[in-house]
Short mmCIF file of C-alpha atoms and ligand atoms in Angstrom, two decimals:
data_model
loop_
_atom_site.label_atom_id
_atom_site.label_comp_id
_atom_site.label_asym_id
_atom_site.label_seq_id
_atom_site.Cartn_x
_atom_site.Cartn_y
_atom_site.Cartn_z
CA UNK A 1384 0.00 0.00 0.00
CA UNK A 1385 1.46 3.56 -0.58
CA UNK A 1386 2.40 5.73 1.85
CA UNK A 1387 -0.20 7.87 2.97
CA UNK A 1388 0.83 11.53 4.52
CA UNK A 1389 -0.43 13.38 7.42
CA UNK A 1390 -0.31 17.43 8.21
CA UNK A 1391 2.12 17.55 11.72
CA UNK A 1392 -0.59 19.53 13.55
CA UNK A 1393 -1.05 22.79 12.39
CA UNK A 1394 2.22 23.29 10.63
CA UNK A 1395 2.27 23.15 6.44
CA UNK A 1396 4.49 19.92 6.72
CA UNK A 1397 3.40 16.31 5.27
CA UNK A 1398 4.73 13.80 7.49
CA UNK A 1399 4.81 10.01 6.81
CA UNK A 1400 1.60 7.83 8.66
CA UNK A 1401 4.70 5.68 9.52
CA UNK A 1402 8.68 7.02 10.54
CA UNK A 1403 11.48 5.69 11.42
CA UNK A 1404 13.69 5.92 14.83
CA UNK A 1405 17.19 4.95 15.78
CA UNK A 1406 16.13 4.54 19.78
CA UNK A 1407 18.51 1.86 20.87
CA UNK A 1408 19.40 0.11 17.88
CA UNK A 1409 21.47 2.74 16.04
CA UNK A 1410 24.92 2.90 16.93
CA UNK A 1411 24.15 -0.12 20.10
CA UNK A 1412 22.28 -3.17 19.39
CA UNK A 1413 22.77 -3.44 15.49
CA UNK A 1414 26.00 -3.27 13.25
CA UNK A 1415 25.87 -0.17 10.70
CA UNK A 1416 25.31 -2.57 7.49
CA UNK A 1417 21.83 -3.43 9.16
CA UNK A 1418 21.06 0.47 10.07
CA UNK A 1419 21.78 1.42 6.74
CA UNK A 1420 19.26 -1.73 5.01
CA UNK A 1421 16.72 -0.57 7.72
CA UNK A 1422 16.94 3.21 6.41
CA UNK A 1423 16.53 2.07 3.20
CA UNK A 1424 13.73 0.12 3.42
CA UNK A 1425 12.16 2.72 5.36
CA UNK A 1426 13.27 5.82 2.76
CA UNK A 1427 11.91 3.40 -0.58
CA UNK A 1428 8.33 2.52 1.88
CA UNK A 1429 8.06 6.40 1.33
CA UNK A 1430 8.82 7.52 4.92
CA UNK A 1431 9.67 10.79 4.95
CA UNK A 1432 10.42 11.70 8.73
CA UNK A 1433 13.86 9.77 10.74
CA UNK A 1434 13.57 10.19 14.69
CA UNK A 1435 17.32 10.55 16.70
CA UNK A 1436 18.10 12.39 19.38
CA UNK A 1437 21.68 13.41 21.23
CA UNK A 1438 21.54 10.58 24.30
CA UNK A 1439 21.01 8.02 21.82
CA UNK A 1440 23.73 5.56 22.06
CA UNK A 1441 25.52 8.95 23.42
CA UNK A 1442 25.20 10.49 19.93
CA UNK A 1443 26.84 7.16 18.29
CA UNK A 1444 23.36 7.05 16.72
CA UNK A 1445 23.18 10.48 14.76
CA UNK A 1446 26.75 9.70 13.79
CA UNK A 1447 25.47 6.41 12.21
CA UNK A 1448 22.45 8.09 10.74
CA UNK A 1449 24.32 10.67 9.62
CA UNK A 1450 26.61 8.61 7.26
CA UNK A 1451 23.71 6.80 5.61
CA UNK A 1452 22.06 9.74 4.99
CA UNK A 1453 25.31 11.45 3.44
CA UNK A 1454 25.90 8.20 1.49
CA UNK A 1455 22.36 8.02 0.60
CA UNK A 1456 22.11 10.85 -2.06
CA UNK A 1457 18.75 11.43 -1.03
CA UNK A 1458 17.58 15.09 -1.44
CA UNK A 1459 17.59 16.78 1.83
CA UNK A 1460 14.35 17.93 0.84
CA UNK A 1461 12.78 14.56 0.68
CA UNK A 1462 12.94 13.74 4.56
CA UNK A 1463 12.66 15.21 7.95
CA UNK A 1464 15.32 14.73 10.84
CA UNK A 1465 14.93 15.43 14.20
CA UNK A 1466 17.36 15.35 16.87
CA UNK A 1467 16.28 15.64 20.68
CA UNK A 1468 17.85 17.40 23.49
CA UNK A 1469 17.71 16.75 27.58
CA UNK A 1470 19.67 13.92 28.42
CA UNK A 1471 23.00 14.85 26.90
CA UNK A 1472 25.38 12.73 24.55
CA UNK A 1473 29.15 12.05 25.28
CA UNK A 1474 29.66 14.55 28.43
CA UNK A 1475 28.13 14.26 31.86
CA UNK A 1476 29.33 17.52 33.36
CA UNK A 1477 27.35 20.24 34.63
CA UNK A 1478 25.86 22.33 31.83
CA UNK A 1479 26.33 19.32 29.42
CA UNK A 1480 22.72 17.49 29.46
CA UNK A 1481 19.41 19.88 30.82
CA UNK A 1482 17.83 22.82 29.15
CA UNK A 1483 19.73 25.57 30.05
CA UNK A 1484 20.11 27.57 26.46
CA UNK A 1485 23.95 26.76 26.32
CA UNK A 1486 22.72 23.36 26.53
CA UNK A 1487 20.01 23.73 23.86
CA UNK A 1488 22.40 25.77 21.38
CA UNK A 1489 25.26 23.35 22.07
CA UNK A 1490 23.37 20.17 21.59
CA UNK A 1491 21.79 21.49 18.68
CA UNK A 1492 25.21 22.25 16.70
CA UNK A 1493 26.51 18.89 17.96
CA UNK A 1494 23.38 17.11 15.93
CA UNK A 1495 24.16 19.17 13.29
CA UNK A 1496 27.51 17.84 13.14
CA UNK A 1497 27.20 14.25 13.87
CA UNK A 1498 23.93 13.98 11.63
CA UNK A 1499 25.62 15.72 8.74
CA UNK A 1500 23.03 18.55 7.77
CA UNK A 1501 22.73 22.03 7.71
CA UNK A 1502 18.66 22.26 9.60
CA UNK A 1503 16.92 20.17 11.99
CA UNK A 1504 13.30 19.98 10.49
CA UNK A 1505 12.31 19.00 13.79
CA UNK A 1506 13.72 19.62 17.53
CA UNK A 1507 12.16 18.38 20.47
CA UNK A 1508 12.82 19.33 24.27
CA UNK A 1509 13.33 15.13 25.11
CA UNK A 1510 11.80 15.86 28.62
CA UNK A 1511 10.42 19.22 31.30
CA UNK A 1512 13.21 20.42 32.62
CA UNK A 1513 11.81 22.92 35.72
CA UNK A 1514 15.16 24.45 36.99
CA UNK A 1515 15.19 25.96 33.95
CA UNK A 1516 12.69 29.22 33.65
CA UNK A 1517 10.30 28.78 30.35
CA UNK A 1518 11.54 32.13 28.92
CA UNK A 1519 14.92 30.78 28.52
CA UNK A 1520 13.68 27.72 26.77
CA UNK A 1521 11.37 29.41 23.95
CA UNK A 1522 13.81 31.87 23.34
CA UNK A 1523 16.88 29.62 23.15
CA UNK A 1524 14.42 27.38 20.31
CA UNK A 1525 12.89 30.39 18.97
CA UNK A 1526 16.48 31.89 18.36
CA UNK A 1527 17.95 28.76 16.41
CA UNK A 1528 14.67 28.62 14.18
CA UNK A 1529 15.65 32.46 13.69
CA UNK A 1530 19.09 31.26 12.76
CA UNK A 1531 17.96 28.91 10.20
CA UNK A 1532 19.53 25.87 11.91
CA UNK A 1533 15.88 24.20 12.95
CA UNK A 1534 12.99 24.97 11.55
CA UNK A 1535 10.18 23.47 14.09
CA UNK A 1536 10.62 22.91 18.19
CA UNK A 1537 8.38 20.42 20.31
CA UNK A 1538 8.61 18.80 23.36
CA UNK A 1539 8.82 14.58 24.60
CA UNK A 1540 6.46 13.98 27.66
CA UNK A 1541 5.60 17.39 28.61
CA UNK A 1542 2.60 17.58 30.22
CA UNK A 1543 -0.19 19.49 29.11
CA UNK A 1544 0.18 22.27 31.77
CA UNK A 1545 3.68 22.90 30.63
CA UNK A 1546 3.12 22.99 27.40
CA UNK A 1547 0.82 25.66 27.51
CA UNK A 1548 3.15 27.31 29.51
CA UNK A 1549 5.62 27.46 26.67
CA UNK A 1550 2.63 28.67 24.40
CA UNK A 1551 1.69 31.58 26.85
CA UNK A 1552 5.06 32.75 26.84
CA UNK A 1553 5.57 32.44 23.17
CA UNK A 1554 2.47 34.40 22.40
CA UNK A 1555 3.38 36.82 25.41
CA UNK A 1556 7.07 37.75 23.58
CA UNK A 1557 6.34 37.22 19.93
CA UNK A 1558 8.78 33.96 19.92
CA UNK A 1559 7.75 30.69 17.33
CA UNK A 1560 5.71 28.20 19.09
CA UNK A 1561 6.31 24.62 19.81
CA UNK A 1562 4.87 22.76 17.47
CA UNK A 1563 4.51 19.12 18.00
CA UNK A 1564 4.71 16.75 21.14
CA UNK A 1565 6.36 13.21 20.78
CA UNK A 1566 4.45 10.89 23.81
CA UNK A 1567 4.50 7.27 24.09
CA UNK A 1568 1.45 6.05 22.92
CA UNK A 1569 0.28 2.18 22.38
CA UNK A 1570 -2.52 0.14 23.34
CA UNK A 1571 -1.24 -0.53 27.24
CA UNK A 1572 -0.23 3.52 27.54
CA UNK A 1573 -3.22 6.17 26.33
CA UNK A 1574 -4.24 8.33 28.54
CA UNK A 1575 -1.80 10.97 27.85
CA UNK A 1576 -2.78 11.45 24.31
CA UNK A 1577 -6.26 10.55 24.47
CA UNK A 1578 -7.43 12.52 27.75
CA UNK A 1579 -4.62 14.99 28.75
CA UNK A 1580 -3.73 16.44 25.81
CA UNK A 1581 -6.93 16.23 24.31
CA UNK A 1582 -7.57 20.24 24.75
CA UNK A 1583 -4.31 21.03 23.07
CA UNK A 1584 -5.28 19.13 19.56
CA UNK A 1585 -7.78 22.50 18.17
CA UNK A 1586 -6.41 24.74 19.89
CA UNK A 1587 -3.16 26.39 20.52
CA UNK A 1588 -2.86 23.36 17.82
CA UNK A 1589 -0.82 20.18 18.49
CA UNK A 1590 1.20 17.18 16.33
CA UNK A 1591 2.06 14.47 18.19
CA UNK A 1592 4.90 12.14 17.24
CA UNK A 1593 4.25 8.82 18.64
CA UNK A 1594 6.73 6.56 20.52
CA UNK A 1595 7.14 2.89 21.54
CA UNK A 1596 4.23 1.28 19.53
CA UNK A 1597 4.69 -2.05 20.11
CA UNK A 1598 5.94 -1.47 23.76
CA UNK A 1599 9.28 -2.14 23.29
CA UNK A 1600 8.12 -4.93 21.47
CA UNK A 1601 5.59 -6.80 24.11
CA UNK A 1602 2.95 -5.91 21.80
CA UNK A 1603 4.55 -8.52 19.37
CA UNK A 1604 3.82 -11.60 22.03
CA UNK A 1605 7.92 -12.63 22.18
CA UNK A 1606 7.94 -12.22 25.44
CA UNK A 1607 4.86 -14.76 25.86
CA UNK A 1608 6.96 -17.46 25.88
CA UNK A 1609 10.66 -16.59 27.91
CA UNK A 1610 13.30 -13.91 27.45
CA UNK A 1611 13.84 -14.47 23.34
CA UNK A 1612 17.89 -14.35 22.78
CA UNK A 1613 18.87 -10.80 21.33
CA UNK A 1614 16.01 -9.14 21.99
CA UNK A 1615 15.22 -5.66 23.03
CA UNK A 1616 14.64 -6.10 26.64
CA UNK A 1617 17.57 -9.08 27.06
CA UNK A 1618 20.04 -6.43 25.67
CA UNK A 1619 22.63 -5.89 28.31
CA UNK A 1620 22.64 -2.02 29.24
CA UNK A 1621 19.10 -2.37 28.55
CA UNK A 1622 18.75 -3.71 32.18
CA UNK A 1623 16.65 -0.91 33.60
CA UNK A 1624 13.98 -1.17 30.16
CA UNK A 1625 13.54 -4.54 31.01
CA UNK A 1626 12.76 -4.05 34.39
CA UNK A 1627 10.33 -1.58 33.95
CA UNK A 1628 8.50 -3.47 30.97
CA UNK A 1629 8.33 -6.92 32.82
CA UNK A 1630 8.45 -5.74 36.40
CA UNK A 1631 5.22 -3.28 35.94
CA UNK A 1632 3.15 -4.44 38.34
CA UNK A 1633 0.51 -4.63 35.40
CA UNK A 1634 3.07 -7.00 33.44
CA UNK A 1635 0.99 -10.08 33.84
CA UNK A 1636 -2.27 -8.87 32.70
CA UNK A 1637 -0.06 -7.30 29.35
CA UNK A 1638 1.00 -10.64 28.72
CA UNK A 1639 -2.40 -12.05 28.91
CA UNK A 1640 -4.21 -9.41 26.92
CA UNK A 1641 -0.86 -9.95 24.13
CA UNK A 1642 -2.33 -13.97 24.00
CA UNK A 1643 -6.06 -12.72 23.14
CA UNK A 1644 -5.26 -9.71 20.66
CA UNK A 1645 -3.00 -12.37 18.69
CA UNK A 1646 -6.19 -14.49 18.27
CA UNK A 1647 -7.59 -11.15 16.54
CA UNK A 1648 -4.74 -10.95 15.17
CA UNK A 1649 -4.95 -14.37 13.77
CA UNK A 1650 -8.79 -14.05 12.46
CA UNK A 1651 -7.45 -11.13 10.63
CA UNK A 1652 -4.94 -12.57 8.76
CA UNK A 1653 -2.33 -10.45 10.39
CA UNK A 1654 0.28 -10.58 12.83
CA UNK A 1655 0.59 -9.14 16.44
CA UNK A 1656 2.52 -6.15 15.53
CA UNK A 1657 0.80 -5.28 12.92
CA UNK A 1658 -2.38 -5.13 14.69
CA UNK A 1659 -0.76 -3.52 17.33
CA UNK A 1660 0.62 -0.26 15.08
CA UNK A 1661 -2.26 -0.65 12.84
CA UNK A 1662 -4.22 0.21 16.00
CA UNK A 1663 -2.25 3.77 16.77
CA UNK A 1664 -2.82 4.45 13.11
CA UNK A 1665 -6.33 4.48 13.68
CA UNK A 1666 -6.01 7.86 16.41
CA UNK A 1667 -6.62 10.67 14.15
CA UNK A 1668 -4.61 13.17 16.33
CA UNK A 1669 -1.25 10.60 16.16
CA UNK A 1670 0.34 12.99 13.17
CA UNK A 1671 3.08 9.84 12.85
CA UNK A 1672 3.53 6.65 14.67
CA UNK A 1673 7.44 5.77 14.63
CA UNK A 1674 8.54 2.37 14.39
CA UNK A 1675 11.97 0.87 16.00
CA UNK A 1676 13.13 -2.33 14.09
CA UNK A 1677 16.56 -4.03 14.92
CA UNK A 1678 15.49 -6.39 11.76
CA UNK A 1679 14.65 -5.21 8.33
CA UNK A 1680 12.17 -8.29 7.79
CA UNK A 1681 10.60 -6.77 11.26
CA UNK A 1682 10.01 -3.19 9.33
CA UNK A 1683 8.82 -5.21 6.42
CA UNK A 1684 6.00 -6.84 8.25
CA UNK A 1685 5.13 -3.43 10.41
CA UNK A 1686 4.26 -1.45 7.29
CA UNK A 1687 1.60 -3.96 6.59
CA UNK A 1688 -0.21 -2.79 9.14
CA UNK A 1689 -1.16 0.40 7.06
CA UNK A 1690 -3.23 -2.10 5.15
CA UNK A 1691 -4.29 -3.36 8.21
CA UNK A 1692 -5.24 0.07 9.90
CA UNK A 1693 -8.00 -0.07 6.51
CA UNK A 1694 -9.96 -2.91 7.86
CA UNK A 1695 -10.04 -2.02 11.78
CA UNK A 1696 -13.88 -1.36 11.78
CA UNK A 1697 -14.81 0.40 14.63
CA UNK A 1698 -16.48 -2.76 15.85
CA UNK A 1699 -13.20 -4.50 16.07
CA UNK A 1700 -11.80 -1.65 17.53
CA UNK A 1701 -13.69 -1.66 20.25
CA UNK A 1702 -13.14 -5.44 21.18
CA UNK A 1703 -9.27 -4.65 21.05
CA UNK A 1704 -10.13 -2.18 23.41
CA UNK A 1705 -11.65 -4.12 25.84
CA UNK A 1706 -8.92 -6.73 25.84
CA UNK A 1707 -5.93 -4.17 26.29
CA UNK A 1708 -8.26 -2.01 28.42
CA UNK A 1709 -7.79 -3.79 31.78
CA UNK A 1710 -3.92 -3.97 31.05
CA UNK A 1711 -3.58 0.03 30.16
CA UNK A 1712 -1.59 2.38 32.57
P1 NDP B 1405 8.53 -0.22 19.48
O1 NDP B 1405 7.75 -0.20 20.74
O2 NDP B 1405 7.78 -0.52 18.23
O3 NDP B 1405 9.71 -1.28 19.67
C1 NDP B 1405 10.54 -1.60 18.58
C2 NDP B 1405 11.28 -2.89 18.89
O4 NDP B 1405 10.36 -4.00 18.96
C3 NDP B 1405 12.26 -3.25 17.79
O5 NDP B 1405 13.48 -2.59 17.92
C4 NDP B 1405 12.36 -4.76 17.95
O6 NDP B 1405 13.21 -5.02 19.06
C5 NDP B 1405 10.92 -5.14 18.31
N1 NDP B 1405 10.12 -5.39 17.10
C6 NDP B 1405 9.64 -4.47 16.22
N2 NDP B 1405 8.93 -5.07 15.25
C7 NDP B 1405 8.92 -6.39 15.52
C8 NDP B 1405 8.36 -7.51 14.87
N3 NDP B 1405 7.63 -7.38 13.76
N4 NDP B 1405 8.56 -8.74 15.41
C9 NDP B 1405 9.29 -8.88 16.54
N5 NDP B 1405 9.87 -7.86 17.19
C10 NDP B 1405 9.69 -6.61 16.70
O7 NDP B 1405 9.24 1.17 19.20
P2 NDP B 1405 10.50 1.87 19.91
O8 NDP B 1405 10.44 1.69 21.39
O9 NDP B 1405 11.73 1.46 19.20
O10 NDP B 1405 10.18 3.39 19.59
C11 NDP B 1405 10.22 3.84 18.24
C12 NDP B 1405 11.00 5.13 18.16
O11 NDP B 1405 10.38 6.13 18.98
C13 NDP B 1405 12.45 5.08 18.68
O12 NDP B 1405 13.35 4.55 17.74
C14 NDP B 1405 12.70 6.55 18.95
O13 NDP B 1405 13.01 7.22 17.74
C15 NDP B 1405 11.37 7.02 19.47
N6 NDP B 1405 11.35 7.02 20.95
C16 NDP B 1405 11.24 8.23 21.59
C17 NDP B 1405 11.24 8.33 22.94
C18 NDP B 1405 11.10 9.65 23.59
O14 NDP B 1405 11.29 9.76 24.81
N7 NDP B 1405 10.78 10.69 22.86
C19 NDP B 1405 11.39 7.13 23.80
C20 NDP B 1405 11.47 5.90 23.04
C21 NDP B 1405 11.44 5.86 21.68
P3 NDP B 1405 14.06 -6.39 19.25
O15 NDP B 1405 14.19 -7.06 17.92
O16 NDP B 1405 15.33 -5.95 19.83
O17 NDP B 1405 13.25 -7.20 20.22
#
């Protein structure tokens, strides 16, 4: 199925229904060979919009992503890259992760560097960051889309409060607004987009970039049977994901809610992931749901579920509801 295209909130830009992140795999769990396959398929799929951010793999994954682009000879104009700042990349001293606006300028030009481009299309605060006063935060963004070296700002798990916070004071001093929010959103973690952000959507006007579809990959049902070798949450480094994936005190009632959506799954002549991402397709205010992959036959099967997302009825929607339902944080 092609490639259909969404408007990020209220901005003028087309984003892919589908992107493509480097969270973890990039630069850590897979060798470049398969990063640069997985771009590819992704790029010739027709997504249009690749997710990094500084912390990941402590900027080893920008510097990855970066190459293939290069190599690529893609037009720049053809795809959006993001970067993310918050957690920092190679250096852990003071001033060197946070939002101060040295660290929002510096992190910036390191992305730039390591990513090989000359813009950002997209630059997210990666988390709140309260010792820093709002006014410094909007201006420091506002300031680098001024300079030409990003041309949208957002946020990553902001709540709602704060981000109309940032939108008072950007309306207050004339600065550009943030744009676009990037949650996690799946069928065991909703509330966030569906209830508190749900005021935002119309009005000042939100995007939302979705995370962690598939749950770090629970959603897929590997983890229904053991700790699968070389997967996600058996990575070592990866100790603390694990722990908070399997050790949720809701973990059991996932992994029985995984069994019963892979018999819908199954009736539908699809697989669990599929299902699963076809599901966050369905959310009319999720501007892009972005898919991790440390396989390129695993991308390959999860843009079927565009297809997929064509024959949820509402009806069916519903039942997967009710089966995830008791499960959701
Ligand atoms: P998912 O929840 O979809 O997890 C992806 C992982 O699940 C893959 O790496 C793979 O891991 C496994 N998987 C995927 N497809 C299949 C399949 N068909 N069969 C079996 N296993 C499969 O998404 P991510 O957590 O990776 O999030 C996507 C992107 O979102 C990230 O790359 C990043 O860009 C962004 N993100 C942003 C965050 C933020 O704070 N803003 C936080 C987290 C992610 P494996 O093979 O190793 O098991």
């Amino acid at each position: 199925m092609t490639m259909p295209y969404r408007q990020l909130g209220k901005t003028g830009i087309k984003i892919s229904a589908l992107s493509f992140g480097a969270w973890v795999t990039f630069g850590k769990q897979i060798g470049d060979p398969v990063a640069e396959k997985l771009l590819h398929t992704a790029y010739d799929a027709g997504i249009n919009f690749f997710d990094n951010a500084e912390s990941y793999a402590d900027g080893q994954a920008e510097v990855v992503m970066g190459a293939i682009l290069k190599k690529s000879g893609w037009r720049r104009s053809s795809y959006l890259v993001s970067s993310k700042v918050f957690f920092g990349g190679e250096g852990d001293r003071p001033n060197e992760d946070g939002l101060s606006r040295k660290h929002i300028v510096e992190a910036c030009h390191g992305a730039l560097r390591r990513l090989q481009v000359d813009y950002l299309d997209l630059y997210y605060c990666h988390r709140p960051d309260a010792t820093v006063p709002m006014v410094e935060k909007c201006r420091a963004m506002h300031d680098l889309i001024v300079q030409g070296k990003v041309l949208y700002w957002g946020t990553s798990e902001w709540s709602a409060a704060e981000i109309r916070e940032a939108h008072a004071v950007c309306d207050e001093l004339g600065l550009y607004h943030p744009v676009v929010e990037q949650p996690q959103y799946n069928l065991f973690h909703r509330a966030r987009v569906e209830k508190e952000y749900a005021s935002l959507y119309r009005a000042p006007g939100l995007g939302t970039t979705i995370w962690s579809p598939l749950a770090s990959g629970l959603l897929t049902g590997k983890y229904n049977a053991g700790m699968p070798e070389g997967a996600r949450l058996n990575v070592a480094g990866l100790e603390w994901l694990r722990d908070s994936v399997l050790k949720d005190p809701k973990a059991k009632k996932k992994l029985s809610a995984v069994t019963k959506l892979a018999a819908i799954a199954e009736g539908l002549g699809t697989s669990l992931p599929c299902l699963a991402i076809a599901w966050c397709l369905k959310n009319p205010r999720v501007s892009t749901v972005i898919l991790g992959a440390s396989k390129v036959e695993q991308l390959t099967e999860n843009l079927k579920s565009l297809e997929v997302a064509e024959r949820l009825t509402p009806q069916l929607v519903r039942k997967i509801e009710t089966i995830s339902g008791s499960a959701a944080d």
